[in-house]
Short mmCIF file of C-alpha atoms and ligand atoms in Angstrom, two decimals:
data_model
loop_
_atom_site.label_atom_id
_atom_site.label_comp_id
_atom_site.label_asym_id
_atom_site.label_seq_id
_atom_site.Cartn_x
_atom_site.Cartn_y
_atom_site.Cartn_z
CA UNK A 1 17.73 3.90 9.29
CA UNK A 2 17.77 4.74 5.78
CA UNK A 3 19.17 2.93 2.66
CA UNK A 4 20.09 4.39 -0.59
CA UNK A 5 21.51 2.96 -3.69
CA UNK A 6 25.21 2.75 -2.62
CA UNK A 7 23.93 0.39 0.37
CA UNK A 8 22.91 -2.63 -1.87
CA UNK A 9 25.55 -4.97 -3.58
CA UNK A 10 25.08 -5.18 -7.34
CA UNK A 11 25.95 -8.64 -6.88
CA UNK A 12 23.77 -9.83 -4.12
CA UNK A 13 21.26 -11.57 -6.27
CA UNK A 14 23.83 -12.90 -8.79
CA UNK A 15 22.73 -16.47 -9.88
CA UNK A 16 19.23 -16.06 -7.88
CA UNK A 17 16.27 -17.67 -9.31
CA UNK A 18 12.89 -15.31 -8.24
CA UNK A 19 9.60 -16.43 -8.04
CA UNK A 20 6.56 -13.30 -7.75
CA UNK A 21 3.56 -14.84 -6.53
CA UNK A 22 0.26 -13.09 -7.70
CA UNK A 23 0.49 -10.96 -10.74
CA UNK A 24 -1.81 -8.24 -9.55
CA UNK A 25 -1.45 -4.67 -9.14
CA UNK A 26 1.88 -4.61 -7.53
CA UNK A 27 3.04 -8.38 -8.58
CA UNK A 28 3.21 -7.12 -12.20
CA UNK A 29 5.02 -4.16 -11.78
CA UNK A 30 7.68 -5.81 -9.51
CA UNK A 31 8.00 -8.87 -11.69
CA UNK A 32 8.67 -6.57 -14.68
CA UNK A 33 10.99 -4.36 -12.93
CA UNK A 34 12.89 -7.55 -11.31
CA UNK A 35 13.18 -8.89 -14.98
CA UNK A 36 14.46 -5.33 -16.44
CA UNK A 37 17.05 -5.45 -13.68
CA UNK A 38 18.38 -8.47 -15.29
CA UNK A 39 17.29 -11.15 -12.80
CA UNK A 40 15.74 -14.51 -13.84
CA UNK A 41 11.88 -14.11 -12.96
CA UNK A 42 9.20 -16.78 -12.63
CA UNK A 43 5.45 -15.97 -12.06
CA UNK A 44 3.10 -18.15 -9.99
CA UNK A 45 -0.53 -17.31 -10.00
CA UNK A 46 -4.05 -19.23 -9.81
CA UNK A 47 -5.50 -19.80 -13.33
CA UNK A 48 -7.21 -16.56 -14.25
CA UNK A 49 -7.11 -13.47 -16.21
CA UNK A 50 -4.04 -12.40 -14.34
CA UNK A 51 -2.43 -15.60 -15.41
CA UNK A 52 -2.97 -14.81 -18.93
CA UNK A 53 -1.43 -11.22 -18.62
CA UNK A 54 1.67 -12.48 -17.24
CA UNK A 55 2.05 -15.04 -20.16
CA UNK A 56 1.26 -12.44 -22.61
CA UNK A 57 4.18 -10.01 -21.04
CA UNK A 58 6.58 -13.19 -21.92
CA UNK A 59 6.93 -14.76 -18.08
CA UNK A 60 6.92 -18.59 -17.56
CA UNK A 61 3.92 -18.97 -15.45
CA UNK A 62 3.41 -21.97 -12.70
CA UNK A 63 0.87 -22.39 -10.25
CA UNK A 64 1.61 -21.06 -7.04
CA UNK A 65 3.38 -23.91 -5.28
CA UNK A 66 5.15 -25.13 -8.48
CA UNK A 67 6.93 -21.70 -8.92
CA UNK A 68 8.41 -21.89 -5.27
CA UNK A 69 10.24 -25.14 -6.27
CA UNK A 70 13.70 -24.33 -6.97
CA UNK A 71 13.44 -20.49 -6.20
CA UNK A 72 16.05 -18.68 -4.26
CA UNK A 73 14.03 -15.64 -3.39
CA UNK A 74 10.00 -15.78 -3.11
CA UNK A 75 8.27 -12.45 -3.22
CA UNK A 76 4.71 -12.87 -1.98
CA UNK A 77 2.18 -10.47 -3.68
CA UNK A 78 -1.05 -11.97 -2.69
CA UNK A 79 -3.59 -10.20 -0.82
CA UNK A 80 -3.04 -10.24 3.05
CA UNK A 81 -6.29 -11.86 3.48
CA UNK A 82 -5.10 -14.80 1.14
CA UNK A 83 -1.75 -15.22 2.29
CA UNK A 84 -2.45 -17.29 5.71
CA UNK A 85 -4.27 -20.30 4.01
CA UNK A 86 -1.94 -20.08 1.01
CA UNK A 87 1.26 -19.80 2.75
CA UNK A 88 0.56 -22.86 5.29
CA UNK A 89 -0.95 -25.09 2.94
CA UNK A 90 0.49 -24.67 -0.20
CA UNK A 91 3.89 -22.93 -0.16
CA UNK A 92 5.41 -23.96 3.48
CA UNK A 93 6.08 -27.40 2.37
CA UNK A 94 7.95 -26.20 -0.69
CA UNK A 95 10.50 -23.92 0.39
CA UNK A 96 14.15 -24.83 0.24
CA UNK A 97 16.44 -24.41 3.14
CA UNK A 98 17.77 -20.80 3.08
CA UNK A 99 14.90 -19.50 0.56
CA UNK A 100 14.34 -15.84 1.06
CA UNK A 101 10.61 -15.20 1.52
CA UNK A 102 9.67 -11.56 1.13
CA UNK A 103 6.64 -9.54 2.12
CA UNK A 104 5.02 -6.79 0.70
CA UNK A 105 3.24 -5.98 3.73
CA UNK A 106 4.09 -6.54 7.41
CA UNK A 107 0.35 -7.42 8.53
CA UNK A 108 0.56 -11.15 8.46
CA UNK A 109 3.91 -11.28 10.19
CA UNK A 110 3.02 -8.90 12.75
CA UNK A 111 -0.38 -10.90 13.80
CA UNK A 112 1.14 -14.12 13.31
CA UNK A 113 -1.04 -15.26 10.80
CA UNK A 114 1.99 -16.92 9.07
CA UNK A 115 4.80 -18.62 10.72
CA UNK A 116 7.87 -18.99 8.24
CA UNK A 117 10.03 -21.92 9.37
CA UNK A 118 13.21 -21.23 11.13
CA UNK A 119 15.52 -22.44 7.98
CA UNK A 120 14.14 -19.59 5.94
CA UNK A 121 15.23 -15.80 5.37
CA UNK A 122 12.22 -13.37 6.18
CA UNK A 123 12.21 -10.29 4.44
CA UNK A 124 9.95 -7.18 4.47
CA UNK A 125 10.02 -4.93 1.36
CA UNK A 126 6.92 -2.82 1.23
CA UNK A 127 6.71 -0.42 -1.29
CA UNK A 128 5.08 3.25 -0.10
CA UNK A 129 3.52 3.36 -4.11
CA UNK A 130 0.55 2.33 -5.74
CA UNK A 131 1.22 -0.82 -7.82
CA UNK A 132 1.21 0.62 -11.40
CA UNK A 133 3.63 3.66 -10.20
CA UNK A 134 5.87 1.02 -9.22
CA UNK A 135 6.44 0.44 -12.81
CA UNK A 136 6.22 3.96 -13.87
CA UNK A 137 8.69 5.06 -11.20
CA UNK A 138 11.19 2.34 -12.38
CA UNK A 139 10.96 3.11 -15.81
CA UNK A 140 11.50 6.91 -15.51
CA UNK A 141 14.32 6.32 -13.03
CA UNK A 142 12.59 8.36 -10.32
CA UNK A 143 12.28 5.40 -7.73
CA UNK A 144 9.69 5.25 -4.68
CA UNK A 145 10.13 4.75 -1.29
CA UNK A 146 9.98 1.68 0.74
CA UNK A 147 9.84 0.13 4.28
CA UNK A 148 12.55 -2.73 4.42
CA UNK A 149 13.42 -5.09 7.20
CA UNK A 150 14.97 -8.70 7.93
CA UNK A 151 12.72 -10.31 9.79
CA UNK A 152 14.73 -13.52 10.20
CA UNK A 153 18.34 -14.27 8.95
CA UNK A 154 18.84 -17.98 8.58
CA UNK A 155 21.66 -17.52 5.95
CA UNK A 156 23.46 -14.45 7.22
CA UNK A 157 22.67 -13.02 3.88
CA UNK A 158 19.32 -11.70 4.98
CA UNK A 159 20.29 -8.00 4.84
CA UNK A 160 22.25 -7.83 1.31
CA UNK A 161 19.37 -10.02 -0.27
CA UNK A 162 16.76 -7.61 1.10
CA UNK A 163 18.80 -4.53 -0.35
CA UNK A 164 19.74 -6.37 -3.50
CA UNK A 165 15.64 -6.79 -4.12
CA UNK A 166 15.03 -3.31 -3.19
CA UNK A 167 17.60 -2.17 -5.67
CA UNK A 168 16.13 -4.38 -8.45
CA UNK A 169 12.62 -3.29 -8.13
CA UNK A 170 13.81 0.24 -8.29
CA UNK A 171 13.11 1.59 -4.85
CA UNK A 172 16.73 2.51 -3.80
CA UNK A 173 16.73 4.96 -6.61
CA UNK A 174 14.57 7.02 -4.20
CA UNK A 175 15.52 5.26 -1.02
CA UNK A 176 14.03 2.86 2.02
CA UNK A 177 13.51 3.29 5.57
CA UNK A 178 14.22 0.51 8.00
CA UNK A 179 10.92 -0.45 9.96
CA UNK A 180 10.00 -3.89 11.44
CA UNK A 181 7.10 -5.72 10.06
CA UNK A 182 5.30 -4.97 13.30
CA UNK A 183 5.80 -1.25 12.99
CA UNK A 184 5.11 -1.23 9.15
CA UNK A 185 1.61 -2.84 9.91
CA UNK A 186 0.82 -0.55 13.13
CA UNK A 187 1.77 2.55 10.79
CA UNK A 188 -0.28 1.39 7.76
CA UNK A 189 -3.58 0.46 9.75
CA UNK A 190 -3.24 3.43 12.03
CA UNK A 191 -2.93 6.13 9.30
CA UNK A 192 -5.49 4.36 7.03
CA UNK A 193 -8.04 4.39 10.07
CA UNK A 194 -7.50 7.78 11.58
CA UNK A 195 -6.49 10.43 9.02
CA UNK A 196 -8.12 8.61 6.06
CA UNK A 197 -11.67 8.43 8.06
CA UNK A 198 -11.37 11.98 9.02
CA UNK A 199 -10.62 13.37 5.46
CA UNK A 200 -13.44 11.25 4.02
CA UNK A 201 -15.98 12.20 6.57
CA UNK A 202 -14.77 16.04 6.18
CA UNK A 203 -15.19 16.19 2.36
CA UNK A 204 -18.55 14.48 2.56
CA UNK A 205 -19.87 16.69 5.40
CA UNK A 206 -18.54 19.77 3.61
CA UNK A 207 -20.17 18.54 0.11
CA UNK A 208 -23.60 18.19 1.98
CA UNK A 209 -23.33 21.54 3.89
CA UNK A 210 -22.09 23.28 0.56
CA UNK A 211 -24.99 22.02 -1.40
CA UNK A 212 -27.38 22.92 1.18
CA UNK A 213 -26.09 26.44 1.25
CA UNK A 214 -26.75 26.88 -2.26
CA UNK A 215 -23.38 26.07 -3.59
CA UNK A 216 -22.91 24.11 -7.04
CA UNK A 217 -22.24 20.41 -6.48
CA UNK A 218 -19.85 20.39 -9.55
CA UNK A 219 -17.85 23.40 -8.16
CA UNK A 220 -17.72 21.57 -4.63
CA UNK A 221 -16.16 18.51 -6.01
CA UNK A 222 -13.88 20.55 -7.94
CA UNK A 223 -12.90 22.72 -4.73
CA UNK A 224 -12.41 19.54 -2.89
CA UNK A 225 -10.30 17.26 -5.04
CA UNK A 226 -11.17 17.46 -8.72
CA UNK A 227 -9.45 20.33 -9.74
CA UNK A 228 -5.86 18.98 -8.10
CA UNK A 229 -5.34 21.85 -6.01
CA UNK A 230 -5.97 19.98 -2.84
CA UNK A 231 -3.40 17.17 -4.04
CA UNK A 232 -0.98 19.78 -5.07
CA UNK A 233 -1.27 21.26 -1.56
CA UNK A 234 -0.14 17.85 0.00
CA UNK A 235 2.68 17.42 -2.49
CA UNK A 236 3.86 20.98 -1.42
CA UNK A 237 4.11 19.63 2.32
CA UNK A 238 6.30 16.93 1.01
CA UNK A 239 8.52 19.41 -0.86
CA UNK A 240 8.42 22.83 1.23
CA UNK A 241 7.70 21.14 4.27
CA UNK A 242 4.10 20.59 6.50
CA UNK A 243 4.21 24.13 8.13
CA UNK A 244 6.00 26.21 5.50
CA UNK A 245 3.50 25.05 3.03
CA UNK A 246 0.64 27.07 5.08
CA UNK A 247 2.69 30.03 4.00
CA UNK A 248 1.93 29.66 0.17
CA UNK A 249 -1.62 29.97 0.57
CA UNK A 250 -1.84 33.81 1.33
CA UNK A 251 -3.00 35.73 4.12
CA UNK A 252 -6.88 35.14 3.70
CA UNK A 253 -6.44 31.48 3.75
CA UNK A 254 -3.74 31.25 6.38
CA UNK A 255 -6.08 33.34 8.83
CA UNK A 256 -9.28 31.56 7.97
CA UNK A 257 -7.37 28.11 8.54
CA UNK A 258 -5.90 29.24 11.79
CA UNK A 259 -9.14 30.28 13.26
CA UNK A 260 -10.84 27.08 11.65
CA UNK A 261 -8.26 24.98 13.38
CA UNK A 262 -8.69 26.70 16.88
CA UNK A 263 -12.51 26.02 16.63
CA UNK A 264 -12.00 22.64 16.27
CA UNK A 265 -12.57 19.98 19.16
CA UNK A 266 -8.79 18.28 19.09
CA UNK A 267 -9.29 16.49 22.41
CA UNK A 268 -12.22 14.33 20.61
CA UNK A 269 -10.04 13.55 17.68
CA UNK A 270 -7.45 12.61 19.89
CA UNK A 271 -9.36 10.38 22.06
CA UNK A 272 -10.62 8.61 18.95
CA UNK A 273 -7.18 8.05 17.53
CA UNK A 274 -5.98 6.67 20.70
CA UNK A 275 -8.72 4.19 20.61
CA UNK A 276 -7.89 3.16 16.88
CA UNK A 277 -4.29 2.58 17.66
CA UNK A 278 -5.10 0.74 20.86
CA UNK A 279 -7.25 -1.63 18.83
CA UNK A 280 -4.48 -1.94 16.21
CA UNK A 281 -1.91 -2.74 18.83
CA UNK A 282 -3.85 -5.02 21.07
CA UNK A 283 -4.65 -7.20 17.87
CA UNK A 284 -8.66 -6.17 18.44
CA UNK A 285 -8.76 -5.15 14.97
CA UNK A 286 -6.74 -8.16 13.42
CA UNK A 287 -9.21 -10.51 15.41
CA UNK A 288 -12.26 -8.48 13.91
CA UNK A 289 -10.96 -8.81 10.36
CA UNK A 290 -10.59 -12.49 11.08
CA UNK A 291 -14.22 -12.86 12.22
CA UNK A 292 -15.39 -10.74 9.11
CA UNK A 293 -13.51 -13.40 7.15
CA UNK A 294 -14.96 -16.39 8.48
CA UNK A 295 -18.33 -14.94 7.94
CA UNK A 296 -17.58 -14.23 4.34
CA UNK A 297 -17.13 -10.61 4.61
CA UNK A 298 -20.86 -9.54 5.34
CA UNK A 299 -19.43 -5.84 5.82
CA UNK A 300 -18.63 -5.55 2.04
CA UNK A 301 -22.63 -5.18 1.35
CA UNK A 302 -22.63 -2.30 3.63
CA UNK A 303 -19.36 -0.96 1.95
CA UNK A 304 -21.01 -1.14 -1.38
CA UNK A 305 -24.32 0.41 -0.30
CA UNK A 306 -22.11 3.38 1.17
CA UNK A 307 -20.07 3.85 -1.99
CA UNK A 308 -22.97 3.05 -4.41
CA UNK A 309 -22.55 5.17 -7.45
CA UNK A 310 -25.97 6.98 -7.40
CA UNK A 311 -25.11 9.63 -4.89
CA UNK A 312 -25.21 13.23 -5.54
CA UNK A 313 -21.33 13.45 -5.04
CA UNK A 314 -20.44 10.84 -7.65
CA UNK A 315 -23.20 12.40 -9.97
CA UNK A 316 -21.49 15.83 -9.76
CA UNK A 317 -18.02 14.49 -10.42
CA UNK A 318 -19.72 12.87 -13.82
CA UNK A 319 -21.23 16.11 -14.67
CA UNK A 320 -17.78 17.62 -14.36
CA UNK A 321 -16.14 14.95 -16.32
CA UNK A 322 -18.52 14.96 -19.18
CA UNK A 323 -18.24 18.43 -19.42
CA UNK A 324 -14.44 19.43 -19.02
CA UNK A 325 -12.67 15.76 -19.35
CA UNK A 326 -10.43 14.40 -16.81
CA UNK A 327 -7.36 16.30 -16.35
CA UNK A 328 -5.27 13.38 -16.37
CA UNK A 329 -6.76 11.56 -19.11
CA UNK A 330 -9.09 9.42 -17.17
CA UNK A 331 -8.58 6.36 -14.93
P1 NDP B 401 -4.06 -7.78 -6.03
O1 NDP B 401 -5.47 -8.09 -5.55
O2 NDP B 401 -3.87 -6.89 -7.02
O3 NDP B 401 -3.40 -9.16 -6.68
C1 NDP B 401 -2.91 -10.12 -5.97
C2 NDP B 401 -2.71 -11.37 -6.70
O4 NDP B 401 -3.24 -12.57 -5.85
C3 NDP B 401 -3.39 -11.46 -7.98
O5 NDP B 401 -2.69 -12.05 -8.94
C4 NDP B 401 -4.77 -12.44 -7.55
O6 NDP B 401 -5.10 -13.07 -8.84
C5 NDP B 401 -3.92 -13.20 -6.73
N1 NDP B 401 -5.14 -13.85 -5.48
C6 NDP B 401 -6.19 -13.22 -5.20
N2 NDP B 401 -6.85 -14.32 -4.61
C7 NDP B 401 -6.23 -15.25 -4.39
C8 NDP B 401 -6.38 -16.68 -4.29
N3 NDP B 401 -7.46 -16.96 -3.31
N4 NDP B 401 -5.46 -17.65 -4.22
C9 NDP B 401 -4.32 -17.38 -4.79
N5 NDP B 401 -4.10 -16.08 -5.52
C10 NDP B 401 -5.11 -15.04 -5.47
O7 NDP B 401 -3.02 -7.46 -4.82
P2 NDP B 401 -2.05 -6.23 -4.67
O8 NDP B 401 -0.99 -6.14 -5.71
O9 NDP B 401 -2.67 -4.89 -4.47
O10 NDP B 401 -1.32 -6.42 -3.28
C11 NDP B 401 -0.48 -7.60 -3.25
C12 NDP B 401 0.36 -7.04 -1.60
O11 NDP B 401 1.19 -6.21 -1.72
C13 NDP B 401 -0.39 -7.15 -0.50
O12 NDP B 401 0.32 -7.83 0.54
C14 NDP B 401 -0.19 -5.61 -0.27
O13 NDP B 401 -0.74 -5.22 1.02
C15 NDP B 401 1.01 -5.34 -0.70
N6 NDP B 401 0.93 -3.86 -1.36
C16 NDP B 401 0.25 -3.35 -2.30
C17 NDP B 401 0.42 -2.14 -3.11
C18 NDP B 401 -0.69 -1.74 -4.00
O14 NDP B 401 -0.41 -0.45 -4.22
N7 NDP B 401 -1.34 -2.40 -4.54
C19 NDP B 401 1.40 -1.13 -2.14
C20 NDP B 401 2.33 -1.55 -1.41
C21 NDP B 401 1.98 -2.98 -0.56
P3 NDP B 401 -6.76 -12.86 -8.75
O15 NDP B 401 -7.26 -11.38 -8.40
O16 NDP B 401 -7.17 -12.44 -10.33
O17 NDP B 401 -7.64 -14.04 -8.27
#
């Protein structure tokens, strides 16, 4: 199901008090967008630098549970790993009957890590856009895609409230796609655990072999991602089409890419992707993540070691930036 601006009722949230919980990457953009759409917004955040930022941006900022009191719509923009404890212990006792509780990711609902009471509306509004871009795309009017669903409709107004919120954060300028929380979580985890790792390993392997073959590391990181050619190629898939974009690369690239594709062990990749999907759908991945959390995330040390900045790839990037600057003006 696709939703556009014309599907939303501009009056859907009239008179509604909105609480945005979490003023992080996405929370800040969402709160600013909702306020600029004319809605009364208060922010809930723990006492830290983000809280100060919300105050500086002119919001009334309360502790998480206090922000829920009297709110008609509560948009939860806390990290997925934090939500289960905060939801059960602090927020659940404070929701009024008929409050619309909106999640930005389906994860905690899909794995029943939070169990909203039956007298709430439970909504999903998951932007497919980086937090800061959610603000930029609102300001320039381009909008951004989101996945949306009504997971529980206790008031009979769940759909109109969900679309009202999607419109007010600026998503419907571009459009939204209906997807259940379970589908959203599966999709998100599947692509980040299948295509993501393949790309990561492919880039690192090509870099290592290229250096071994005597190619300059600086040119390799440019070829792989720093020139922007690769990300333009992906943008072209979105505008021209996945297969059509192949034709834009010239005969040598097309022929070489075709030969390379034929030479790959596609069956091994498919077997691996199927295992990844099975782990996600059976709940195996979510259980592993919970065990990891119970032990204080020991894997983070390993990730820190793997992504340590003293490696040849990062050094090559730094040399390119030092010599030529950053094409986008830096992070
Ligand atoms: P961030 O980590 O940027 O911010 C989350 C907020 O939660 C911050 O205000 C943070 O404050 C606060 N927080 C962190 N730990 C705790 C805690 N223990 N108790 C209470 N508050 C805490 O998260 P994101 O904005 O990136 O993500 C929020 C949600 O949005 C997630 O569900 C995510 O899946 C979803 N989402 C995010 C997107 C993105 O681009 N970032 C895109 C689409 C969906 P502090 O860190 O100062 O403690």
